[in-house]
Each structure stands twice: as C-alpha cells, then as structure tokens.
C-alpha cells in the first residue's frame, strides 16, 4: 500500500472519533503524493506519522462562578502541534462545539499556514467549550481569568503565543493578558497577540485576516486575468474576519450583497452597509437579523438546517464563519448560480467533496491555510514590535501584510506549477508549506 494511504489508514483507526482532524489530514496528505514519491526517504524517517501527531496536547478544567453565584465547569485545551520553525502560535476558540477533534484540526492547519507566512512561528491552537453568548462582561472576565490560571504554565513569548479566534477578540485577550501578567509578575508583552493598542497590540491586527484574504484574492484573480471591481460577493459570518473582508472587498469596488451569523443571513441588493453591521456586531454584540430592521429593502432569512446564504446569486463566495459550511450540495448550488471564485476566510470551511467539485468545475479556490494567513502573519509582526519595544504605523503594518500575502500566493502558484497542477492552489499551498516544515523537522533529527 502507498505510504500516504497507510498513514491515513492508521490515523483513522487511532482517531476514529476525530472526524474534523482526519478531514484536515486527508486533505493535506492526499495532495502530497507527488512530493512523497520524489522522496522515498520520508517513509524511513516516519515523517508523515510525526507531522500528523501533535507534539503535546494539554487539557484542563476551567471552573468559574456565574453572575447567579453558580459554579460552572468547562474544558480547556491547548494543542501544541509543531514547534519546528518557531514558538507555537495560534488562536484560542471559545465556542460550545469545541472538542479535541476541532482543536487538533485547527492546530494541524496552523502548522502549515504559519509556515506559509515565511515568519518563524510554529503551529498550535487552543480554546474551550465555553459559550460566550449571553454572558455578562463580568462572567467573561472570570472565565478568562480561570482559563489563564492553568494556561499560563504552558505559554510564554518564546514558548507558545496564543491569540484570538471564534469567540475570542480584544476584550477576551485583555482579560487573559491581565491575568497572565498578574501571575507572572512580569510584563511579557509578546505572550499573547491581538492585544489592545494601549498595551502592546499592533495596528492593523484587527483588520489583518479579512484584508489579507482580499490581498490574496486580488493576486489570485490577477494571475487569472480577473479583478474584484464590480463583482457581486457573498460573505458568510459577521465576525472579525467577515467584517474586514467586507471592508476591503468594498474598497476594491466589489459589491457585497450578503452576510450571516449562526442564526441566518441578510441580503441587501444595494450592497451591505458595513457601518450598520459594525454597530450591531462590534458594539452591541447583537444578531444579524437586526440589520433588516434598520436598513430599507434588506431581507433576513433564518437558517433551516442549511445555509441560505449560498442560495444567493453572486460571482464570488467568501466563507468566513466556520468549518464545513460548504458541502457538496451547497457547492453545486453556488456553481449553478454563477459563482466562479471561492476565498476561504474561515478555517476548512469547504469539505473535501465540495473542494473536489469546485476544482473539477474550474472554480478558482483560495485555500484557507494560505488565504487567511494574514491574521497570524500580523500576529507575528505584533511579536516583532513587542520584542523591539516600538510600534509601526498602520500603513507600515498593512504594507508588510500585503507583501506577505502577495508572496504566499506566488508560492502557492509556483508549487502548483512545479507539479503540473494548474490552478489547484489547494495542493499548491499544501506542498509549499510541507516543503518548509518537513525540511525543518528533518534538520532537527528524530524528536
Ligand atoms: P468571530 O467569533 O469574530 O465570528 C465568527 C462568525 O462566524 C460569527 O458571525 C458567528 O456567528 C459565525 N459562526 C461561528 N460559528 C458558527 C457555526 N458553528 N455556525 C454558523 N456560524 C458560525 O470569529 P472570527 O471572525 O475570528 O473567525 C471566523 C473564522 O475565521 C473561523 O473559522 C476562524 O478559525 C477563522 N480565522 C480567524 C482568524 C482571526 O484572526 N480571527 C484568522 C484566520 C482564520 P454567531 O455570532 O452567531 O456565532
Ligand atoms: O486561525 C488563525 O490563524 C487565527 N485564529 C489567528 C492566530 C494568531 O495567532 O493570530
């Protein structure tokens, strides 16, 4: 049996209860067939077995007291997946769906994504099954403090540097940082990224994932003789990534007609008014349904087990909410409605069948681990500024981000061309990232 199939088969036996992790691994390993054929020595080095096994998984109890005085218990995680090219780096997700499978898939993806940035960062992910929805500020603070009471012993600016992800933004990072600083009795600014601007955060980090996605899209479209100007765009989600993807898409002259949250989507034929979205989501922490009450002509559609946003006619779809939000059925609807380009802002938003369908149909697909790398890349720029004890202007950071995304696309394209894979940038990203991580691992011996 082929080495890759063997590794996948063994992992399926060992981790049968981790479907998201297996999905992420399969997508990557299946695109490495040609690479592995060229390097039979990888099998003797058990390189694929090692690269799919996290260096360390930490799980811990998080006890806290809600506003009613009741004791609550959640489960905390940190998966330190691969530290070959730098300190572990990756976000924290607070969402009730969080489990070990989701943490491992995100950590695994992060290893390759971080390699693509060209910056010295290893891959990790963490979080908790804590549900921030409906919680007061005081409850969020107490949860974050309790979470850090355990996490602090596993992180550090040269060890492991968490940041935000779903359910973790500037407010949560502030509470986490405060508790870390109190426990350590030291100001180690680089221990977390996504910090507030007053205490070591970087300008443009908030915008970075969404802007970076559009920089990558711009390059991918340019390479295929297209532009964003005048295109109709769907963006799922209305969180950090979705909002700033929308902002940059609009700056590039695209018309964003729909956004969503986990309850449903809004359609605005005149183009989304992003100020209204920011007010509802960033200020009020409300539901997207509100948009239809505030903007004339906008229509709200509730989810009914499916994602109605993918039924809307458009040229480009940018899934920016969560994993597996486009399945084969939804992919077929998107293509039949005229979508020509997909840009993954979320991590693993498209399942394997849907990816294969898009590629078969000649749809251009910007893969998550390349296209959404702008967030973590700018986190690494935040770490650089913290080490230098100075801060760059918005324009300086944004320019570096643009250059990083441009370079990531060029590397995905080059790798795809090198293996005669045409515009399969999914494989291109996996190959380019694997090349760097594997060389670093081999150089460091069997560990
Ligand atoms: P936010 O918490 O700011 O926003 C998440 C958005 O997605 C919300 O609109 C949320 O809706 C929706 N959403 C979350 N979970 C689900 C679900 N299970 N079903 C339907 N909708 C859901 O998170 P981010 O914007 O930071 O993250 C979005 C995606 O981008 C994630 O996949 C994340 O891993 C990825 N990402 C984030 C980066 C960052 O820098 N923040 C960097 C790279 C990738 P609701 O409010 O109703 O829950
Ligand atoms: O998925 C991701 O890349 C993130 N959530 C950002 C991680 C980071 O360390 O900035």
XYZ file of C-alpha atoms and ligand atoms in Angstrom:
505
model
C 0.000 0.000 0.000
C 1.130 3.532 -0.679
C 2.833 5.234 2.278
C 0.261 8.046 2.416
C -2.721 5.683 2.394
C -1.047 3.702 5.135
C -0.587 6.734 7.341
C -4.170 7.883 6.773
C -5.491 4.353 7.450
C -3.585 4.081 10.730
C -4.761 7.506 11.839
C -8.357 6.561 11.027
C -8.020 3.566 13.340
C -6.392 5.546 16.123
C -8.511 8.699 15.873
C -11.824 7.416 14.591
C -13.668 9.799 16.894
C -11.926 12.867 15.451
C -13.610 13.491 12.067
C -12.526 17.109 11.614
C -8.912 16.226 12.347
C -8.998 13.285 9.924
C -10.534 15.531 7.260
C -7.783 18.146 7.606
C -5.080 15.457 7.475
C -6.592 13.725 4.439
C -6.830 16.955 2.502
C -3.164 17.755 3.111
C -1.650 14.286 2.717
C -3.588 13.468 -0.443
C -2.070 16.487 -2.134
C 1.467 15.376 -1.219
C 1.505 12.171 -3.311
C 3.894 13.537 -5.944
C 6.175 15.033 -3.308
C 6.378 11.823 -1.312
C 7.094 9.818 -4.488
C 10.113 12.036 -5.077
C 11.343 11.480 -1.515
C 11.189 7.795 -0.550
C 13.399 8.586 2.458
C 10.419 10.265 4.164
C 8.982 6.860 4.941
C 12.127 5.724 6.784
C 12.021 8.970 8.740
C 8.311 8.392 9.577
C 7.890 11.999 8.564
C 4.163 11.836 7.866
C 3.478 9.909 11.086
C 5.376 12.583 13.012
C 3.859 15.578 11.241
C 0.319 14.331 11.970
C 0.977 13.695 15.681
C 0.797 16.792 17.937
C 3.938 17.402 19.983
C 1.718 17.911 23.028
C -1.977 18.175 23.945
C -2.938 19.855 27.183
C -6.494 19.621 28.535
C -7.586 21.180 31.757
C -10.537 22.050 33.972
C -11.821 25.625 33.946
C -14.061 26.348 36.953
C -15.733 29.716 37.337
C -18.746 31.291 39.023
C -21.589 32.844 37.024
C -23.498 36.008 37.984
C -26.059 33.940 39.870
C -23.342 32.512 42.088
C -23.494 29.070 40.445
C -20.269 27.146 39.847
C -19.651 26.298 36.195
C -17.106 23.859 34.765
C -15.716 23.949 31.217
C -12.923 22.107 29.478
C -9.849 23.989 28.307
C -7.387 22.885 25.600
C -4.058 23.778 24.100
C -2.731 21.639 21.265
C 0.957 22.413 20.670
C 1.167 20.764 17.300
C 4.556 21.529 15.819
C 7.348 23.805 17.028
C 9.966 23.099 14.364
C 10.022 26.585 12.862
C 9.285 28.769 15.872
C 7.377 29.129 19.131
C 3.925 27.524 18.978
C 1.469 30.092 17.626
C -2.255 30.057 17.049
C -5.581 31.271 18.312
C -7.970 30.370 21.126
C -11.549 29.464 20.260
C -14.409 29.785 22.762
C -17.432 28.008 21.309
C -19.699 25.220 22.663
C -18.715 22.951 19.742
C -15.027 22.890 20.778
C -13.628 19.397 21.329
C -10.305 17.630 20.817
C -11.017 16.876 17.163
C -11.660 20.523 16.329
C -8.628 21.661 18.324
C -6.387 19.150 16.536
C -7.656 20.034 13.068
C -7.096 23.715 13.751
C -3.632 23.083 15.219
C -2.664 20.914 12.260
C -3.811 23.549 9.738
C -1.991 26.228 11.714
C 1.369 24.464 11.317
C 1.167 24.741 7.522
C -0.410 28.182 7.489
C 2.277 29.602 9.736
C 4.980 28.082 7.547
C 3.466 29.829 4.513
C 3.768 33.253 6.175
C 7.568 32.936 5.918
C 7.818 34.050 9.570
C 9.350 31.986 12.410
C 6.227 30.577 14.068
C 5.231 27.002 14.906
C 1.613 25.834 14.998
C -0.863 25.500 17.875
C -4.497 26.007 18.756
C -6.493 26.149 21.943
C -9.759 27.134 23.464
C -12.730 25.893 25.395
C -16.280 24.610 25.030
C -17.348 27.750 26.946
C -20.208 29.580 25.206
C -19.684 33.359 25.375
C -23.174 34.106 24.009
C -25.384 35.872 26.518
C -22.635 36.106 29.143
C -22.032 39.363 31.009
C -18.679 41.155 30.872
C -18.009 40.052 34.446
C -18.663 36.402 33.547
C -16.366 36.632 30.519
C -13.661 38.126 32.743
C -13.972 35.454 35.417
C -13.896 32.712 32.791
C -10.794 34.188 31.105
C -9.017 34.534 34.455
C -9.741 30.943 35.390
C -8.660 29.747 31.916
C -5.348 31.600 32.300
C -4.828 30.245 35.832
C -3.934 26.968 34.130
C -2.803 28.035 30.653
C -0.054 30.371 31.947
C 2.250 27.484 32.856
C 2.272 26.243 29.248
C 2.822 29.523 27.343
C 5.411 32.298 27.078
C 6.716 34.727 24.485
C 9.385 32.208 23.361
C 7.287 29.113 24.094
C 3.710 29.431 22.864
C 1.830 32.595 21.900
C -1.986 32.368 21.766
C -4.292 34.905 20.093
C -7.994 35.171 19.197
C -10.279 33.002 17.074
C -14.055 32.425 17.202
C -15.440 33.953 20.391
C -12.106 35.471 21.409
C -11.457 39.093 20.479
C -9.805 42.150 22.035
C -11.943 42.006 25.198
C -11.004 38.399 25.992
C -7.325 38.917 25.116
C -7.309 41.876 27.543
C -8.612 39.764 30.444
C -6.270 36.891 29.577
C -3.265 39.203 29.378
C -4.119 40.892 32.682
C -4.270 37.562 34.483
C -1.030 36.310 32.895
C 0.776 39.497 33.915
C -0.525 39.209 37.471
C 0.526 35.571 37.858
C 3.957 36.049 36.264
C 4.673 39.426 37.846
C 6.411 40.447 34.621
C 5.443 42.418 31.548
C 5.935 39.891 28.775
C 4.023 41.692 26.046
C 4.745 39.067 23.400
C 2.946 36.250 25.230
C -0.382 36.984 23.516
C -1.268 38.762 20.284
C -4.364 40.665 19.287
C -3.794 42.914 22.310
C -5.319 46.380 22.655
C -3.308 49.203 21.135
C -2.718 50.751 24.571
C -0.715 47.793 25.874
C 1.340 46.283 23.087
C -1.156 45.489 20.339
C -0.380 46.113 16.690
C -2.202 48.465 14.392
C -3.922 46.546 11.578
C -4.081 43.229 13.525
C -7.870 43.603 13.826
C -8.217 44.098 10.075
C -5.451 41.676 9.096
C -7.248 38.395 8.387
C -10.010 39.977 6.297
C -7.716 42.403 4.493
C -5.165 39.653 3.931
C -7.834 37.420 2.383
C -8.630 40.149 -0.119
C -4.952 40.773 -0.892
C -4.630 37.081 -1.672
C -7.835 37.191 -3.773
C -6.528 40.201 -5.669
C -3.345 38.326 -6.569
C -5.172 35.102 -7.479
C -7.629 36.971 -9.693
C -4.836 38.992 -11.307
C -2.974 35.802 -12.190
C -6.155 34.616 -13.930
C -6.948 37.912 -15.685
C -9.764 38.974 -13.391
C -10.355 41.739 -10.827
C -12.680 42.345 -7.893
C -14.102 45.520 -9.392
C -17.870 45.240 -9.970
C -18.100 41.644 -8.711
C -21.014 40.538 -6.532
C -19.814 38.886 -3.314
C -21.330 36.700 -0.553
C -19.584 36.682 2.828
C -20.684 34.197 5.472
C -20.200 35.173 9.105
C -20.187 38.680 10.513
C -17.334 38.414 12.966
C -13.792 39.707 12.834
C -12.777 38.029 9.585
C -16.046 38.664 7.718
C -16.277 42.357 8.637
C -12.793 43.271 7.429
C -13.058 41.055 4.362
C -16.182 43.051 3.519
C -14.411 46.362 4.134
C -11.518 45.573 1.784
C -13.780 43.978 -0.850
C -15.799 47.196 -0.909
C -12.599 49.259 -1.173
C -11.700 47.170 -4.228
C -15.022 48.050 -5.847
C -16.830 44.769 -5.223
C -20.472 44.717 -4.132
C -21.048 42.600 -1.024
C -24.736 41.665 -1.015
C -24.995 39.164 1.853
C -23.564 38.344 5.271
C -24.682 35.922 8.009
C -24.376 34.647 11.552
C -25.201 31.290 13.077
C -28.949 32.083 13.015
C -29.400 33.278 9.438
C -28.358 35.637 6.662
C -29.230 39.073 5.371
C -29.445 40.038 1.709
C -29.100 43.667 0.671
C -29.313 44.187 -3.095
C -27.916 47.716 -2.712
C -24.746 46.433 -1.122
C -24.122 45.875 2.601
C -23.874 48.992 4.770
C -20.857 47.945 6.836
C -21.304 50.695 9.445
C -24.628 49.120 10.409
C -23.019 45.659 10.642
C -20.165 47.010 12.790
C -22.638 48.746 15.114
C -24.702 45.553 15.537
C -21.799 43.125 15.838
C -18.811 45.020 17.259
C -20.656 47.455 19.535
C -23.955 45.809 20.505
C -22.835 42.154 20.146
C -26.300 41.575 18.628
C -27.816 39.325 15.961
C -27.545 39.984 12.212
C -31.333 39.816 11.921
C -31.300 43.397 13.320
C -29.840 44.620 10.008
C -33.142 44.007 8.219
C -34.937 46.162 10.833
C -32.526 49.028 10.261
C -31.874 49.055 6.504
C -34.668 49.568 3.988
C -35.043 46.765 1.469
C -32.767 44.313 3.294
C -34.160 40.800 3.727
C -33.414 38.331 6.531
C -33.629 34.550 6.056
C -33.423 32.227 9.042
C -31.253 29.085 8.794
C -33.292 25.873 8.478
C -30.569 23.313 8.993
C -28.859 24.673 5.852
C -27.034 27.886 4.961
C -29.443 30.009 2.864
C -26.641 32.469 2.070
C -25.280 30.025 -0.526
C -28.551 30.190 -2.496
C -27.940 33.834 -3.422
C -26.651 34.602 -6.913
C -23.121 36.024 -6.967
C -19.694 35.932 -8.657
C -17.574 35.276 -5.582
C -18.204 33.500 -2.251
C -16.074 34.143 0.819
C -16.902 31.663 3.613
C -15.683 33.459 6.767
C -17.652 31.798 9.599
C -16.549 28.271 10.496
C -15.533 24.769 9.335
C -17.606 22.714 6.890
C -20.022 25.477 5.990
C -19.980 24.487 2.292
C -20.815 20.877 1.468
C -21.180 19.241 -1.956
C -24.846 20.170 -2.303
C -24.098 23.804 -1.461
C -21.102 23.818 -3.794
C -23.347 22.686 -6.652
C -25.855 25.454 -5.919
C -23.084 28.074 -5.830
C -21.678 26.939 -9.175
C -25.089 26.720 -10.822
C -25.769 30.279 -9.657
C -22.639 31.541 -11.382
C -20.023 31.670 -8.625
C -16.570 31.476 -10.232
C -14.275 32.119 -7.295
C -14.153 30.941 -3.656
C -11.963 32.540 -0.991
C -11.704 30.735 2.327
C -11.518 33.205 5.222
C -12.586 30.620 7.797
C -10.520 27.512 8.573
C -11.588 24.476 6.500
C -14.973 25.991 5.512
C -15.278 23.731 2.446
C -15.492 19.970 2.877
C -13.378 17.629 0.731
C -16.195 16.677 -1.692
C -17.015 20.354 -2.239
C -13.336 21.254 -2.812
C -13.021 18.476 -5.388
C -16.210 19.601 -7.105
C -15.018 23.218 -7.311
C -11.654 22.129 -8.736
C -13.330 19.831 -11.294
C -15.506 22.717 -12.437
C -12.508 25.019 -12.874
C -13.575 27.273 -9.995
C -10.665 29.249 -8.531
C -10.304 28.360 -4.863
C -8.144 30.343 -2.437
C -7.387 27.765 0.300
C -7.764 28.780 3.946
C -4.282 27.982 5.147
C -2.877 30.411 2.579
C -5.692 32.926 2.150
C -6.432 33.562 5.828
C -2.779 33.590 6.944
C -2.794 37.391 7.182
C -4.127 37.266 10.743
C -1.373 35.116 12.170
C 1.243 36.858 10.000
C 0.274 40.162 11.562
C 0.325 38.497 14.974
C 3.962 37.647 14.223
C 4.510 41.301 13.295
C 2.968 42.209 16.666
C 5.530 39.904 18.338
C 8.333 41.632 16.414
C 7.143 45.050 17.568
C 6.897 43.783 21.165
C 10.479 42.475 21.015
C 11.739 45.781 19.627
C 9.611 47.735 22.127
C 8.304 50.037 19.438
C 5.291 50.192 17.176
C 4.856 50.644 13.463
C 2.175 52.825 11.837
C -0.964 51.315 10.332
C 0.444 51.897 6.852
C 3.726 50.144 7.679
C 1.996 47.045 9.046
C -0.571 46.977 6.234
C 2.171 47.221 3.620
C 4.071 44.321 5.184
C 0.824 42.311 5.331
C 0.146 42.989 1.662
C 3.680 41.904 0.739
C 3.336 38.707 2.818
C 0.019 37.770 1.171
C 1.372 38.536 -2.291
C 4.329 36.294 -1.569
C 2.113 33.492 -0.201
C 0.065 33.487 -3.392
C 3.223 33.463 -5.525
C 4.497 30.433 -3.575
C 1.183 28.545 -3.916
C 1.190 29.235 -7.649
C 4.821 28.214 -8.049
C 4.314 24.929 -6.200
C 1.171 24.134 -8.221
C 3.025 24.820 -11.470
C 6.077 22.835 -10.412
C 3.888 19.730 -10.093
C 1.729 20.491 -13.180
C -1.346 21.086 -11.059
C -2.611 24.110 -12.981
C -4.633 26.435 -10.761
C -5.016 23.913 -7.946
C -3.815 26.314 -5.265
C -5.164 23.969 -2.582
C -2.438 21.486 -3.438
C -0.004 24.328 -4.131
C -0.435 25.677 -0.580
C -0.087 22.236 0.991
C 3.059 21.426 -0.986
C 4.760 24.794 -0.361
C 4.019 24.630 3.366
C 5.026 20.974 3.718
C 8.321 21.713 1.996
C 9.334 24.169 4.710
C 8.041 22.255 7.748
C 9.471 18.937 6.571
C 12.935 20.389 5.939
C 12.985 21.978 9.396
C 11.875 18.706 11.020
C 14.452 16.629 9.169
C 17.238 19.068 10.059
C 16.351 18.777 13.738
C 16.578 14.986 13.878
C 14.170 12.398 15.208
C 12.313 14.179 18.006
P -15.810 35.645 15.330
O -16.158 34.997 16.611
O -15.427 37.086 15.314
O -17.001 35.472 14.276
C -17.456 34.216 13.917
C -18.604 34.378 12.951
O -18.943 33.116 12.404
C -19.861 34.892 13.621
O -20.632 35.606 12.712
C -20.539 33.590 14.052
O -21.939 33.703 14.227
C -20.223 32.701 12.866
N -20.149 31.311 13.333
C -19.306 30.806 14.239
N -19.539 29.507 14.467
C -20.563 29.200 13.694
C -21.256 27.995 13.472
N -20.952 26.845 14.129
N -22.250 28.020 12.572
C -22.571 29.166 11.913
N -21.927 30.345 12.084
C -20.947 30.351 12.966
O -14.648 34.742 14.714
P -13.595 35.099 13.551
O -14.201 36.033 12.573
O -12.334 35.458 14.211
O -13.382 33.671 12.891
C -14.130 33.223 11.764
C -13.372 32.098 11.082
O -12.110 32.591 10.633
C -13.055 30.879 11.946
O -13.054 29.729 11.132
C -11.625 31.149 12.405
O -10.949 29.969 12.749
C -11.061 31.781 11.142
N -9.866 32.608 11.301
C -9.816 33.643 12.177
C -8.697 34.428 12.259
C -8.611 35.624 13.138
O -7.595 36.313 13.102
N -9.632 35.955 13.925
C -7.502 34.136 11.447
C -7.685 33.067 10.492
C -8.820 32.338 10.459
P -22.549 33.795 15.711
O -22.178 35.140 16.220
O -23.995 33.612 15.506
O -21.918 32.684 16.488
O -6.697 30.693 12.600
C -5.871 31.603 12.771
O -4.898 31.756 12.038
C -6.096 32.525 13.891
N -7.097 32.399 14.588
C -5.075 33.582 14.212
C -3.968 33.022 15.063
C -2.983 34.021 15.572
O -2.093 33.575 16.316
O -3.051 35.221 15.267
